[in-house]
Amino acid sequence: MTDKKHIYDVQPATVDEHFQLLLNCKEEIDPKFVKVTPDNLPEWYDEKLFKKGQKLCMDYLLTIIAANLSGLIAILAVPDILEILVDSKNNITVPISYKRYMQTILHIYALHKTELFSPDLLWFKAINAIRWRHSNATRKRIQKGLNGIYQKDMAITQFGFIGYVFLVPEKLGMTNIEKYLSGFNHYWQIIGYLLGISDRMNICRKTIAETRELCKKIQNEIIAKHLNDPHPEYMKYVTNVTKGIWYMDVSVNHDTLLYLTYDLTGLKYKKPLSWYSYLNLKYRQFVIYMYDKPYIGFVVRMIYNKIVVITLWMVVNFPILPWILFGKERKSLTLYPNL
C-alpha cells in the first residue's frame, strides 16, 4: 500500500472551500497510463467499510444502475465533460454509443461484484481499463493542443455515480440504507483514488453529512444549471446514449429516462410524455416503490437484481439484438484490453 497523507488531511477544510476548488481547478489528469495494483491502495483503505459499500451496491443493484444511468445523463449537460466526449467521437453513432456505455456499465458492475483481491485481479483489470480510456482521451486532446480531462471533470463524474444515492435515496427505493452509507462513501473514495482523482478533489468527504452537502452543491449549482439550459449538442448526444442502452434493455425509453433524471435532480422535465413513456414511467416508479417495502421488498429486490445480472450476462455472451442490427464485429465489447 502507498504511504501518503490520509485523504482527510488533504481535502479542503470545509465543504464551501471544496466546492470552490471544484469550480476553479484547472489541473489535468496524467496523460500517461500507469497500471494500478493492490500495492497502490492507500494506507487509509478500510476493508470492512469497502466491503460494506460493495454490499450496498449488490443488494440494490437495479436502482444503483438506474441511478448511475441518470447520473451519467446528468453530467453530460456539463459543457467541459460534453466537449471531451464529443471530441473523442465516442458517441458519433448508436453502435459506438452502445459499446461505450455497455463497457462503462459492465466495468462498474465488475467493481461492485468482484472481490478486491480475487486471484484473477478482475477488479483491478476493470479499474485499469477505465484509467486507460481516460489517459488515452487526455493524451489525444493534448496532442491536438486542447486541454486534457480536468480533475474537476473527474470529480463531477464521481457525482454521477454517488450523488443521487446520497441526496434522494427515497426516490430510488433505498430509504433504509443510512447504515451502509459510510461504507458506500469509503468505497467510492477508493475507486476515485485509484482512478486518479486527487485526494483534495475527491468528493467523498470525512462524514456522510459533508459528502451529502457537497453533492447538493454540485447538483444545484452545476448539474441543474446546465440541465435547465443545455448545450445544443446535449440532446443529440443523450439520444444516442438512450438508443444505445435500448440494445441492452428494450424497456428503456428516452423520455422516461430523461424525466427520471430531471426528477432526481429536483427539476421538471418540460417535454410532455407520450402515453407509452407515461406508462413506462409509472411501471418504473411502481418497481422502485416496492423495492424497499418490508417483507415484499426483499423479494422484489431479489427478482429484479437477478434480472439485471442475467441481462448483463446476455450483453457479454449473447447480445442478440446488437448481433442482428450491428453485426458481430461492430457489437464486440473489448472490456479488458491487453494493457
mmCIF file of N, CA and C in Angstrom, residues 114-161:
data_model
loop_
_atom_site.group_PDB
_atom_site.id
_atom_site.type_symbol
_atom_site.label_atom_id
_atom_site.label_comp_id
_atom_site.label_asym_id
_atom_site.label_seq_id
_atom_site.Cartn_x
_atom_site.Cartn_y
_atom_site.Cartn_z
ATOM 1 N N THR A 114 -16.961 -7.984 -7.661
ATOM 2 C CA THR A 114 -15.707 -8.732 -7.605
ATOM 3 C C THR A 114 -14.948 -8.467 -6.314
ATOM 4 N N GLU A 115 -14.400 -9.522 -5.737
ATOM 5 C CA GLU A 115 -13.519 -9.370 -4.574
ATOM 6 C C GLU A 115 -12.299 -8.546 -4.977
ATOM 7 N N LEU A 116 -11.940 -7.596 -4.135
ATOM 8 C CA LEU A 116 -10.813 -6.716 -4.449
ATOM 9 C C LEU A 116 -9.532 -7.503 -4.712
ATOM 10 N N PHE A 117 -9.300 -8.538 -3.914
ATOM 11 C CA PHE A 117 -8.058 -9.312 -4.031
ATOM 12 C C PHE A 117 -8.305 -10.677 -4.674
ATOM 13 N N SER A 118 -9.249 -10.744 -5.612
ATOM 14 C CA SER A 118 -9.515 -12.010 -6.299
ATOM 15 C C SER A 118 -8.262 -12.452 -7.059
ATOM 16 N N PRO A 119 -8.032 -13.764 -7.174
ATOM 17 C CA PRO A 119 -6.808 -14.268 -7.820
ATOM 18 C C PRO A 119 -6.604 -13.754 -9.245
ATOM 19 N N ASP A 120 -7.701 -13.556 -9.984
ATOM 20 C CA ASP A 120 -7.558 -13.083 -11.371
ATOM 21 C C ASP A 120 -7.411 -11.564 -11.474
ATOM 22 N N LEU A 121 -7.481 -10.874 -10.317
ATOM 23 C CA LEU A 121 -7.351 -9.412 -10.263
ATOM 24 C C LEU A 121 -8.341 -8.708 -11.199
ATOM 25 N N LEU A 122 -9.542 -9.298 -11.345
ATOM 26 C CA LEU A 122 -10.540 -8.717 -12.242
ATOM 27 C C LEU A 122 -10.918 -7.305 -11.816
ATOM 28 N N TRP A 123 -10.973 -7.072 -10.512
ATOM 29 C CA TRP A 123 -11.333 -5.741 -10.019
ATOM 30 C C TRP A 123 -10.353 -4.705 -10.555
ATOM 31 N N PHE A 124 -9.070 -5.023 -10.491
ATOM 32 C CA PHE A 124 -8.053 -4.075 -10.961
ATOM 33 C C PHE A 124 -8.000 -4.011 -12.485
ATOM 34 N N LYS A 125 -8.382 -5.093 -13.154
ATOM 35 C CA LYS A 125 -8.475 -5.042 -14.620
ATOM 36 C C LYS A 125 -9.539 -4.026 -15.038
ATOM 37 N N ALA A 126 -10.661 -4.011 -14.312
ATOM 38 C CA ALA A 126 -11.729 -3.055 -14.620
ATOM 39 C C ALA A 126 -11.262 -1.624 -14.361
ATOM 40 N N ILE A 127 -10.627 -1.400 -13.219
ATOM 41 C CA ILE A 127 -10.106 -0.064 -12.897
ATOM 42 C C ILE A 127 -9.102 0.389 -13.951
ATOM 43 N N ASN A 128 -8.199 -0.508 -14.335
ATOM 44 C CA ASN A 128 -7.163 -0.137 -15.306
ATOM 45 C C ASN A 128 -7.740 0.122 -16.690
ATOM 46 N N ALA A 129 -8.797 -0.599 -17.055
ATOM 47 C CA ALA A 129 -9.446 -0.340 -18.346
ATOM 48 C C ALA A 129 -10.037 1.071 -18.369
ATOM 49 N N ILE A 130 -10.635 1.480 -17.253
ATOM 50 C CA ILE A 130 -11.195 2.835 -17.160
ATOM 51 C C ILE A 130 -10.070 3.867 -17.160
ATOM 52 N N ARG A 131 -9.013 3.623 -16.386
ATOM 53 C CA ARG A 131 -7.858 4.535 -16.341
ATOM 54 C C ARG A 131 -7.258 4.719 -17.736
ATOM 55 N N TRP A 132 -7.114 3.613 -18.437
ATOM 56 C CA TRP A 132 -6.509 3.659 -19.770
ATOM 57 C C TRP A 132 -7.341 4.525 -20.715
ATOM 58 N N ARG A 133 -8.652 4.366 -20.641
ATOM 59 C CA ARG A 133 -9.532 5.146 -21.513
ATOM 60 C C ARG A 133 -9.421 6.637 -21.211
ATOM 61 N N HIS A 134 -9.374 6.989 -19.919
ATOM 62 C CA HIS A 134 -9.245 8.394 -19.535
ATOM 63 C C HIS A 134 -7.898 8.968 -19.976
ATOM 64 N N SER A 135 -6.824 8.225 -19.722
ATOM 65 C CA SER A 135 -5.484 8.695 -20.097
ATOM 66 C C SER A 135 -5.377 8.866 -21.605
ATOM 67 N N ASN A 136 -5.955 7.933 -22.333
ATOM 68 C CA ASN A 136 -5.924 7.976 -23.793
ATOM 69 C C ASN A 136 -6.635 9.220 -24.316
ATOM 70 N N ALA A 137 -7.806 9.510 -23.755
ATOM 71 C CA ALA A 137 -8.571 10.689 -24.183
ATOM 72 C C ALA A 137 -7.805 11.970 -23.883
ATOM 73 N N THR A 138 -7.182 12.035 -22.704
ATOM 74 C CA THR A 138 -6.403 13.215 -22.329
ATOM 75 C C THR A 138 -5.205 13.399 -23.252
ATOM 76 N N ARG A 139 -4.479 12.322 -23.504
ATOM 77 C CA ARG A 139 -3.286 12.392 -24.362
ATOM 78 C C ARG A 139 -3.646 12.875 -25.765
ATOM 79 N N LYS A 140 -4.726 12.355 -26.321
ATOM 80 C CA LYS A 140 -5.128 12.747 -27.678
ATOM 81 C C LYS A 140 -5.525 14.218 -27.741
ATOM 82 N N ARG A 141 -6.196 14.700 -26.702
ATOM 83 C CA ARG A 141 -6.584 16.111 -26.687
ATOM 84 C C ARG A 141 -5.365 17.010 -26.555
ATOM 85 N N ILE A 142 -4.428 16.635 -25.722
ATOM 86 C CA ILE A 142 -3.208 17.435 -25.560
ATOM 87 C C ILE A 142 -2.424 17.481 -26.871
ATOM 88 N N GLN A 143 -2.385 16.366 -27.585
ATOM 89 C CA GLN A 143 -1.700 16.328 -28.882
ATOM 90 C C GLN A 143 -2.345 17.271 -29.893
ATOM 91 N N LYS A 144 -3.644 17.535 -29.722
ATOM 92 C CA LYS A 144 -4.349 18.473 -30.609
ATOM 93 C C LYS A 144 -4.209 19.924 -30.149
ATOM 94 N N GLY A 145 -3.519 20.139 -29.028
ATOM 95 C CA GLY A 145 -3.383 21.479 -28.485
ATOM 96 C C GLY A 145 -4.546 21.903 -27.616
ATOM 97 N N LEU A 146 -5.363 20.934 -27.192
ATOM 98 C CA LEU A 146 -6.506 21.211 -26.325
ATOM 99 C C LEU A 146 -6.173 20.830 -24.887
ATOM 100 N N ASN A 147 -7.047 21.237 -23.969
ATOM 101 C CA ASN A 147 -6.857 20.813 -22.581
ATOM 102 C C ASN A 147 -7.199 19.333 -22.435
ATOM 103 N N GLY A 148 -6.548 18.674 -21.477
ATOM 104 C CA GLY A 148 -6.897 17.297 -21.162
ATOM 105 C C GLY A 148 -8.122 17.251 -20.263
ATOM 106 N N ILE A 149 -8.414 16.076 -19.741
ATOM 107 C CA ILE A 149 -9.516 15.937 -18.781
ATOM 108 C C ILE A 149 -9.091 16.589 -17.471
ATOM 109 N N TYR A 150 -9.892 17.510 -16.988
ATOM 110 C CA TYR A 150 -9.583 18.179 -15.727
ATOM 111 C C TYR A 150 -9.930 17.282 -14.541
ATOM 112 N N GLN A 151 -9.202 17.506 -13.450
ATOM 113 C CA GLN A 151 -9.532 16.823 -12.198
ATOM 114 C C GLN A 151 -10.966 17.135 -11.776
ATOM 115 N N LYS A 152 -11.391 18.371 -12.007
ATOM 116 C CA LYS A 152 -12.760 18.731 -11.603
ATOM 117 C C LYS A 152 -13.796 17.949 -12.418
ATOM 118 N N ASP A 153 -13.469 17.641 -13.698
ATOM 119 C CA ASP A 153 -14.385 16.835 -14.512
ATOM 120 C C ASP A 153 -14.510 15.428 -13.947
ATOM 121 N N MET A 154 -13.390 14.894 -13.472
ATOM 122 C CA MET A 154 -13.408 13.566 -12.849
ATOM 123 C C MET A 154 -14.256 13.587 -11.577
ATOM 124 N N ALA A 155 -14.110 14.655 -10.793
ATOM 125 C CA ALA A 155 -14.857 14.756 -9.537
ATOM 126 C C ALA A 155 -16.355 14.912 -9.797
ATOM 127 N N ILE A 156 -16.712 15.706 -10.810
ATOM 128 C CA ILE A 156 -18.128 15.865 -11.153
ATOM 129 C C ILE A 156 -18.690 14.552 -11.693
ATOM 130 N N THR A 157 -17.872 13.821 -12.451
ATOM 131 C CA THR A 157 -18.293 12.496 -12.923
ATOM 132 C C THR A 157 -18.518 11.556 -11.744
ATOM 133 N N GLN A 158 -17.704 11.692 -10.701
ATOM 134 C CA GLN A 158 -17.906 10.896 -9.483
ATOM 135 C C GLN A 158 -19.303 11.149 -8.917
ATOM 136 N N PHE A 159 -19.757 12.397 -9.005
ATOM 137 C CA PHE A 159 -21.128 12.707 -8.578
ATOM 138 C C PHE A 159 -22.134 11.846 -9.337
ATOM 139 N N GLY A 160 -21.885 11.619 -10.625
ATOM 140 C CA GLY A 160 -22.805 10.826 -11.432
ATOM 141 C C GLY A 160 -23.040 9.430 -10.890
ATOM 142 N N PHE A 161 -22.084 8.910 -10.133
ATOM 143 C CA PHE A 161 -22.207 7.556 -9.591
ATOM 144 C C PHE A 161 -22.653 7.524 -8.127
#
